[in-house]
mmCIF file of C-alpha atoms in Angstrom:
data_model
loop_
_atom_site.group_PDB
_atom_site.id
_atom_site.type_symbol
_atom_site.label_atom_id
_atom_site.label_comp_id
_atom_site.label_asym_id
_atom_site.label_seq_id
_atom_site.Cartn_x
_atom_site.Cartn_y
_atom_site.Cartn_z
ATOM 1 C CA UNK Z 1 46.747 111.406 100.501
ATOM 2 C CA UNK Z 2 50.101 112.210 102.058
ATOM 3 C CA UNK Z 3 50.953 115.758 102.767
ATOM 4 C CA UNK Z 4 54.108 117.100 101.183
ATOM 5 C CA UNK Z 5 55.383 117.092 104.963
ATOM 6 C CA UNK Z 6 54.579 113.338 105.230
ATOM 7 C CA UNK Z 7 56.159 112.419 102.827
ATOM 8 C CA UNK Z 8 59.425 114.484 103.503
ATOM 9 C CA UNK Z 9 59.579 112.981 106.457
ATOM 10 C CA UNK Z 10 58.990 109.154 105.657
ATOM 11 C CA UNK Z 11 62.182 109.740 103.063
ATOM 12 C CA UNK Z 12 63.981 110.961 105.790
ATOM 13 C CA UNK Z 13 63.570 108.320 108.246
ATOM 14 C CA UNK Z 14 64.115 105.837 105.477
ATOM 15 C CA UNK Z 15 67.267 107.161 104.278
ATOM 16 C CA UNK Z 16 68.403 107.315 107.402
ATOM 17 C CA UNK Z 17 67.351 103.982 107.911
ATOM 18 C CA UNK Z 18 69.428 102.801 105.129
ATOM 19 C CA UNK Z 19 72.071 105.104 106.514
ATOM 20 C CA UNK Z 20 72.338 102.715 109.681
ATOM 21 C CA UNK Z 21 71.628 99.565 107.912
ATOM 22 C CA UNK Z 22 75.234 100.407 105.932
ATOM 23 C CA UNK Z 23 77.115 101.806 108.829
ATOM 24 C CA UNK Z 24 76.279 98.431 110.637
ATOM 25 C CA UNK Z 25 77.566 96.367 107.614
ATOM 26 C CA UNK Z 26 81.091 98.310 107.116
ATOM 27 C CA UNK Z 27 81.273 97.946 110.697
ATOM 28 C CA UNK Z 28 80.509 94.389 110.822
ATOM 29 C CA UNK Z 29 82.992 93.713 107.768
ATOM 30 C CA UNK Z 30 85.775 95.941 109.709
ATOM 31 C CA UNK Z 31 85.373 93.254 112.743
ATOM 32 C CA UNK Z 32 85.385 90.573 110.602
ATOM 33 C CA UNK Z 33 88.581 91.235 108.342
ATOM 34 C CA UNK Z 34 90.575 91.993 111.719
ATOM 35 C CA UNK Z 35 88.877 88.225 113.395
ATOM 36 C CA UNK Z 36 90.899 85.399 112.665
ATOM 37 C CA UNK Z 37 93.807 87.527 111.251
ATOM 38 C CA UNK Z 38 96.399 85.403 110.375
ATOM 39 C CA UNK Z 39 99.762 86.800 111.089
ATOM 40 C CA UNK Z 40 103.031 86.364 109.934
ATOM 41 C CA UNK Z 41 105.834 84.698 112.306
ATOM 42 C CA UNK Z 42 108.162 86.812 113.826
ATOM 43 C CA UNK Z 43 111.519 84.628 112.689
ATOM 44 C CA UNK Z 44 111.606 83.767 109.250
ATOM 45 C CA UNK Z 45 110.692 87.956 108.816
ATOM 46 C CA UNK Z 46 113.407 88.657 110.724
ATOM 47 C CA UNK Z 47 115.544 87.193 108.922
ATOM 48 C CA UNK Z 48 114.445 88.679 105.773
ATOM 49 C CA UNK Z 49 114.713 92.093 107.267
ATOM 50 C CA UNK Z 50 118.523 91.487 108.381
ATOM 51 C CA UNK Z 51 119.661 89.596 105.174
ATOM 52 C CA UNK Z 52 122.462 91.401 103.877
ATOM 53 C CA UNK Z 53 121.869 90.507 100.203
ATOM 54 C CA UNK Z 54 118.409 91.881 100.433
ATOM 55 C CA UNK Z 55 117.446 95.880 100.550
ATOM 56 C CA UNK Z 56 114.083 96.299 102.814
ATOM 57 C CA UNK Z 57 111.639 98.836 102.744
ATOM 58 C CA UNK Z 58 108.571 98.861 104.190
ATOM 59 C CA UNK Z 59 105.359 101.444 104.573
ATOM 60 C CA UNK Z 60 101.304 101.360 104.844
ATOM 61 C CA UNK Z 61 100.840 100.356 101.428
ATOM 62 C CA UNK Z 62 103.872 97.651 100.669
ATOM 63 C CA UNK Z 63 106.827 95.711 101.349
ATOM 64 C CA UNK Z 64 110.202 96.442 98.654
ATOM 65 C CA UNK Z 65 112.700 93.615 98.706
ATOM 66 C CA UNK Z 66 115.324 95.362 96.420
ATOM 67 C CA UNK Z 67 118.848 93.231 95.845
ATOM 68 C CA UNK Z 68 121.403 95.355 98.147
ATOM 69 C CA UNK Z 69 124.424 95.315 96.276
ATOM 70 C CA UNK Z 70 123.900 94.647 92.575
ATOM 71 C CA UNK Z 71 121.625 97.086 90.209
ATOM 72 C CA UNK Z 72 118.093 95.813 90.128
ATOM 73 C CA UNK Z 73 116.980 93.699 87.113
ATOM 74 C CA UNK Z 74 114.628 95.407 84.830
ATOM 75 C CA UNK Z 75 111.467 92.989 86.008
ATOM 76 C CA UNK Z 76 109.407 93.236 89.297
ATOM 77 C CA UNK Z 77 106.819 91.084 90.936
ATOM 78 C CA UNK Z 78 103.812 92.649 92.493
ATOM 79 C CA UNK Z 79 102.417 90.033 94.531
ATOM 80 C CA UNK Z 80 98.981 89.644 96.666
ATOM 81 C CA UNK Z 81 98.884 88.483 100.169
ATOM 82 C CA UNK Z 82 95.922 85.866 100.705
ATOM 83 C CA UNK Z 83 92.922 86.982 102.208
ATOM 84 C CA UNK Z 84 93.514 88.339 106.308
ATOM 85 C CA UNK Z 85 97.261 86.844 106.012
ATOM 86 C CA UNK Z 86 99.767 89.547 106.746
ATOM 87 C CA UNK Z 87 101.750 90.828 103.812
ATOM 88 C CA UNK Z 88 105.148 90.051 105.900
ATOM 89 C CA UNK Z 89 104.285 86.376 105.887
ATOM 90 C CA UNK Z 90 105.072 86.155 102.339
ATOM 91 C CA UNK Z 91 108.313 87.818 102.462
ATOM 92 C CA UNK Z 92 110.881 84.518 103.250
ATOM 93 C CA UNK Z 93 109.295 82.846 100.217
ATOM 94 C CA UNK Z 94 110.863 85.738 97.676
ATOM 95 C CA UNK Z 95 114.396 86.281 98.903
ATOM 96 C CA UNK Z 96 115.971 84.027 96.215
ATOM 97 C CA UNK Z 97 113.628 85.855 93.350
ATOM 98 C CA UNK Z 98 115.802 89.496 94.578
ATOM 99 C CA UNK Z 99 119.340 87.659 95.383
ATOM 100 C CA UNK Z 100 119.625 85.637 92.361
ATOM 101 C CA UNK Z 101 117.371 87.300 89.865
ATOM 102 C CA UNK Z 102 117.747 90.401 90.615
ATOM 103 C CA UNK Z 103 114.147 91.674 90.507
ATOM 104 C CA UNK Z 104 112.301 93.461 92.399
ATOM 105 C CA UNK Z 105 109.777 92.435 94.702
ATOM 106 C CA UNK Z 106 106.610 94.698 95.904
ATOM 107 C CA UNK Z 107 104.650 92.880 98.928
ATOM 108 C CA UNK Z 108 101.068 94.914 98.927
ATOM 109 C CA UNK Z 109 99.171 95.749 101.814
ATOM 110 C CA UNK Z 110 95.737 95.391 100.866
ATOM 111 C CA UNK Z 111 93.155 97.292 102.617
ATOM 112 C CA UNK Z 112 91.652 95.058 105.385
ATOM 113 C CA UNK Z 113 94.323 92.555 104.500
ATOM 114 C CA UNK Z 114 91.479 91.528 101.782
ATOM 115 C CA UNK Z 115 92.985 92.155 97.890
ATOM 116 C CA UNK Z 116 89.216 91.276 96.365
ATOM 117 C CA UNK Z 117 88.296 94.728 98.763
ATOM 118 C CA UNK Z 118 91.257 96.767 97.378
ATOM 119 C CA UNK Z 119 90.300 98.474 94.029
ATOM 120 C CA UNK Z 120 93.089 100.545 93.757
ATOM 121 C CA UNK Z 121 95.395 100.059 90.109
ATOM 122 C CA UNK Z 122 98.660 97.839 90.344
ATOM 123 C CA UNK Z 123 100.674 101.437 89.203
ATOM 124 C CA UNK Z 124 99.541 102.347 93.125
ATOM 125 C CA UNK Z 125 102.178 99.827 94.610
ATOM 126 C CA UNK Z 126 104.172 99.423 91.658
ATOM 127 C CA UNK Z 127 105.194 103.382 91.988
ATOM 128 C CA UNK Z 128 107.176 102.066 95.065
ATOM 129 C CA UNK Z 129 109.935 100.879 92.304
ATOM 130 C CA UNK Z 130 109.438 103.698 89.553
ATOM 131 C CA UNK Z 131 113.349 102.494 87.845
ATOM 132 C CA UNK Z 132 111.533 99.121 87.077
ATOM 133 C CA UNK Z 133 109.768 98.982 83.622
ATOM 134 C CA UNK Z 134 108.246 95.324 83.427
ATOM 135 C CA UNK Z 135 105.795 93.833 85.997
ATOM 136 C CA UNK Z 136 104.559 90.183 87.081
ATOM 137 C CA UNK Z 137 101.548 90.562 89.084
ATOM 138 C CA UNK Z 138 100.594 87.511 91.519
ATOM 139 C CA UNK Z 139 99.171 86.305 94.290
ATOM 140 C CA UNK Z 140 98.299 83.865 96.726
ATOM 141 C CA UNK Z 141 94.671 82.007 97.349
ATOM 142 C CA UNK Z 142 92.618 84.957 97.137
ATOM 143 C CA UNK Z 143 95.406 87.262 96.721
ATOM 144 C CA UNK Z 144 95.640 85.345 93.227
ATOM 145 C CA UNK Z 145 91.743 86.204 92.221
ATOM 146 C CA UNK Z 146 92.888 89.265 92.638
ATOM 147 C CA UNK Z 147 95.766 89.207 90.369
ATOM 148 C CA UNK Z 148 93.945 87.366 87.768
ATOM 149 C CA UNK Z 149 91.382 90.635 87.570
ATOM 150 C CA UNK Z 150 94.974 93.249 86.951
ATOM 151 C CA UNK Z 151 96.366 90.841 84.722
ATOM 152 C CA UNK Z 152 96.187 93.222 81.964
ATOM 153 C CA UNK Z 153 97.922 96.081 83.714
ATOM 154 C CA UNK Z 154 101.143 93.621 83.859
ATOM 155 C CA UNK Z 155 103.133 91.928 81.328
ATOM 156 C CA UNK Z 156 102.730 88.435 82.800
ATOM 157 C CA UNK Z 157 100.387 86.762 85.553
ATOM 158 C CA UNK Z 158 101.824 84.965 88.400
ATOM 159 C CA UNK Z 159 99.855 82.530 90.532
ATOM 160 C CA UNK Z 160 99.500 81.047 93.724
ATOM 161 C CA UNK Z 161 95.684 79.915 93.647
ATOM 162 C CA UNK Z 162 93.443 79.922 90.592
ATOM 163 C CA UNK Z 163 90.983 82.255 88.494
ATOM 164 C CA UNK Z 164 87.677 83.124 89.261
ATOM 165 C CA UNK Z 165 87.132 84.255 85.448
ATOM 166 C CA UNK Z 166 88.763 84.304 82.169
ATOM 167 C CA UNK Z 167 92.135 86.182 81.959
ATOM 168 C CA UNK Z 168 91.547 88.426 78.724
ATOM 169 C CA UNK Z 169 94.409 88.475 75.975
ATOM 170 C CA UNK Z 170 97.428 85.822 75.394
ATOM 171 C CA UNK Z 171 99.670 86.790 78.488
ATOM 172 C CA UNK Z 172 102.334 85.037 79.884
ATOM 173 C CA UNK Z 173 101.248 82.857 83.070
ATOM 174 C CA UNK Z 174 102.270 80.328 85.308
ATOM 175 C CA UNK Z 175 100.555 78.595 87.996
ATOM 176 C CA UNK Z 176 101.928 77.136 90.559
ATOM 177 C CA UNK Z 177 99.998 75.224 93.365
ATOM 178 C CA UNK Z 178 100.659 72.363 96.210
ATOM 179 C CA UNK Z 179 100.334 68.460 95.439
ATOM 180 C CA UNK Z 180 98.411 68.690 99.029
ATOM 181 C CA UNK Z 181 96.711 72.040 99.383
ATOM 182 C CA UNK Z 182 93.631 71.343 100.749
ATOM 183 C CA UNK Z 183 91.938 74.384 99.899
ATOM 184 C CA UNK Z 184 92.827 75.078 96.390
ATOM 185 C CA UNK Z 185 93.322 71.696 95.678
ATOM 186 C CA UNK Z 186 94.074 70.317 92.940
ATOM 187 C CA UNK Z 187 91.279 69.187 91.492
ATOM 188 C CA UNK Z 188 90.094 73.091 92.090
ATOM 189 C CA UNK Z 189 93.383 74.247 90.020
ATOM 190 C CA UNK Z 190 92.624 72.068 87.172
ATOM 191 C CA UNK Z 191 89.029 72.844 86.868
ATOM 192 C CA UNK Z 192 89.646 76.322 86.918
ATOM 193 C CA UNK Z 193 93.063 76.085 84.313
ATOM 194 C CA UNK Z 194 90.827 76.506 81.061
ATOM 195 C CA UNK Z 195 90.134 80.254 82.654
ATOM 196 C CA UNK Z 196 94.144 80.605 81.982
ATOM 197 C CA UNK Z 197 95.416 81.991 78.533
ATOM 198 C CA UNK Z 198 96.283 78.987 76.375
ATOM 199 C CA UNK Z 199 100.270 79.224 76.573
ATOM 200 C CA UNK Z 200 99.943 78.922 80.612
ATOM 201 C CA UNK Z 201 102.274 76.847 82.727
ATOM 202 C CA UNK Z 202 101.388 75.238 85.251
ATOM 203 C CA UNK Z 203 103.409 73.463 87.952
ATOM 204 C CA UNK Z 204 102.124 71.391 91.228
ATOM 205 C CA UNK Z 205 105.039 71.505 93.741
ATOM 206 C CA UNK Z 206 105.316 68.111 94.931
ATOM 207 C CA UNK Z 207 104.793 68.119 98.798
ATOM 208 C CA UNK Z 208 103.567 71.437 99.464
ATOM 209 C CA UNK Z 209 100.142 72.609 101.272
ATOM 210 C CA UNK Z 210 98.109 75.667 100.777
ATOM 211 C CA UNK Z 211 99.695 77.282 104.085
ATOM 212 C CA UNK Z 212 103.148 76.621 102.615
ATOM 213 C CA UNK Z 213 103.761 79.818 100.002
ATOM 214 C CA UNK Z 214 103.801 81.878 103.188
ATOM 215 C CA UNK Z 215 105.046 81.827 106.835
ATOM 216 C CA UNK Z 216 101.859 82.185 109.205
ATOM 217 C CA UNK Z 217 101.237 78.854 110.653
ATOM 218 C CA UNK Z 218 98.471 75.834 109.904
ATOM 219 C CA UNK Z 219 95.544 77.250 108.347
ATOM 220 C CA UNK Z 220 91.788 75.240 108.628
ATOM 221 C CA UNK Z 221 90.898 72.842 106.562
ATOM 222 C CA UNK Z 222 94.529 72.462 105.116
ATOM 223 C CA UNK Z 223 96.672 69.584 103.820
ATOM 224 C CA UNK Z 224 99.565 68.611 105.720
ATOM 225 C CA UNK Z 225 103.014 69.337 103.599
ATOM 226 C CA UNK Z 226 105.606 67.241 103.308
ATOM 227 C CA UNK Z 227 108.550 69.413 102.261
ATOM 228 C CA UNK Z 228 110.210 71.999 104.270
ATOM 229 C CA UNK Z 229 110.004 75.977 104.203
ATOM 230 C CA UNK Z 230 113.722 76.140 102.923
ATOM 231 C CA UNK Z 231 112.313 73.356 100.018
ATOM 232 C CA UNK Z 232 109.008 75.408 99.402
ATOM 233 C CA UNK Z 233 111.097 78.517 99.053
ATOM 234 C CA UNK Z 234 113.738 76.900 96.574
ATOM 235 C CA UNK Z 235 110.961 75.419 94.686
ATOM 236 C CA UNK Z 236 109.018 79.315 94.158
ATOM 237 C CA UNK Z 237 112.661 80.558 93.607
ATOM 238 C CA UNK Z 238 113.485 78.166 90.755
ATOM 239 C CA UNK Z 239 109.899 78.120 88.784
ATOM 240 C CA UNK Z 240 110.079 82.313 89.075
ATOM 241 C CA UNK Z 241 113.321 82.592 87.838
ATOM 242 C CA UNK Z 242 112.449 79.999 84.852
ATOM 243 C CA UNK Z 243 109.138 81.869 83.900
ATOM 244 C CA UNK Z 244 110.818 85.547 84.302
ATOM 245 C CA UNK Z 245 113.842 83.892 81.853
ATOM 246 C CA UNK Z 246 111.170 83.584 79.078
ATOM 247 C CA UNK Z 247 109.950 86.671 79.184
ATOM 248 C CA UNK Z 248 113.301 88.157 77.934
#
């Protein structure tokens, strides 16, 4: 039989065996969420960042695109980046949503640039625009899952992927996806669109790729799109604007 010593010192060594075993993992996960980071291109940032129409503000946890001369409509969109794609990469697709519509746009930073890791509520970002009193929440690829899982903290579900589950309660949604994404294809969108409330939209923009809802380059395993970034940014424009009209 084991001495009281004994076995005070087994549980030691095995908790601090467990200790290292979980060290090693966050480690391990820290490498691999900064591997293969997929980062946004310089120009079409730039450009965002020196449009006069658009107000820019930008800290660890977010990205504000506020319209610069007009008062800000009463709606925001809270959008997630995809999965190790810098949050920047996303900002030339939402320009139109601030200068014409007037909303607000908040860009988060997830922690390692992974949404499904970042637990923290929607009110954490959307705090960055306290005057605005109606969200969207959306996302792109994974940046989506994550979206569909806050739904309920927002008045309407925006979406750039699909659904890993069922989005509780009769929100507003709309999907919108790429005739050739090759990674949430379409095949993928429609098997997932019963997971959407019942009164979802859903739109497939003719031409456009997986890759294509932000600026960061070819992605693996991708379809090859056959409209332009100005095209791809009209088309999100447009469909936002529509959906954000129905919501009153």
């Amino acid at each position: 039989m084991l001495s009281s010593h004994s076995v005070r010192r087994w549980s030691l060594r095995v908790l601090v065996a467990i200790l290292i075993v979980l060290l090693i993992a966050v480690v391990a996960l820290l490498v691999w969420a900064r591997t293969g980071l997929m980062q946004a291109e310089e120009a079409p940032w730039e450009t965002v960042r020196s449009d006069p129409n658009l107000s820019v503000h930008e800290d660890d946890t977010a990205i504000v695109l506020r319209p610069a001369q007009d008062e800000p409509a009463g709606m925001g969109l809270a959008f997630y980046p995809g999965a190790k794609v810098e949050a920047t990469a996303y900002a030339s697709r939402l320009p139109g949503v601030v200068a014409q519509g007037g909303m607000t746009v908040v860009i988060i930073k997830p922690w390692l640039d992974l949404a499904l890791f970042d637990r923290r509520d929607l009110d954490t970002f959307t705090q960055q625009a306290p005057e605005i009193g109606s969200w969207i929440v959306g996302g792109h690829s994974l940046g989506g899952v994550r979206a569909c899982q806050l739904a309920g903290d927002a008045d309407a579900l925006l979406l750039g992927s699909y659904c890993a589950s069922d989005v509780a309660g009769d929100i507003p949604a709309l999907s919108l996806s790429g005739s050739e994404d090759g990674l949430s294809t379409p095949q993928k969108i429609a098997e997932a669109a019963d997971r959407l409330p019942e009164q979802a939209r859903t739109v497939e923009i003719d031409g456009a790729n997986h890759a294509g809802f932000g600026d960061y380059g070819p992605q693996d395993g991708d379809g090859r799109a056959v409209i332009s970034d100005e095209e791809m940014a009209e088309a999100v424009t447009s469909h936002t604007l529509d959906f954000a009209e129905t919501l009153g």
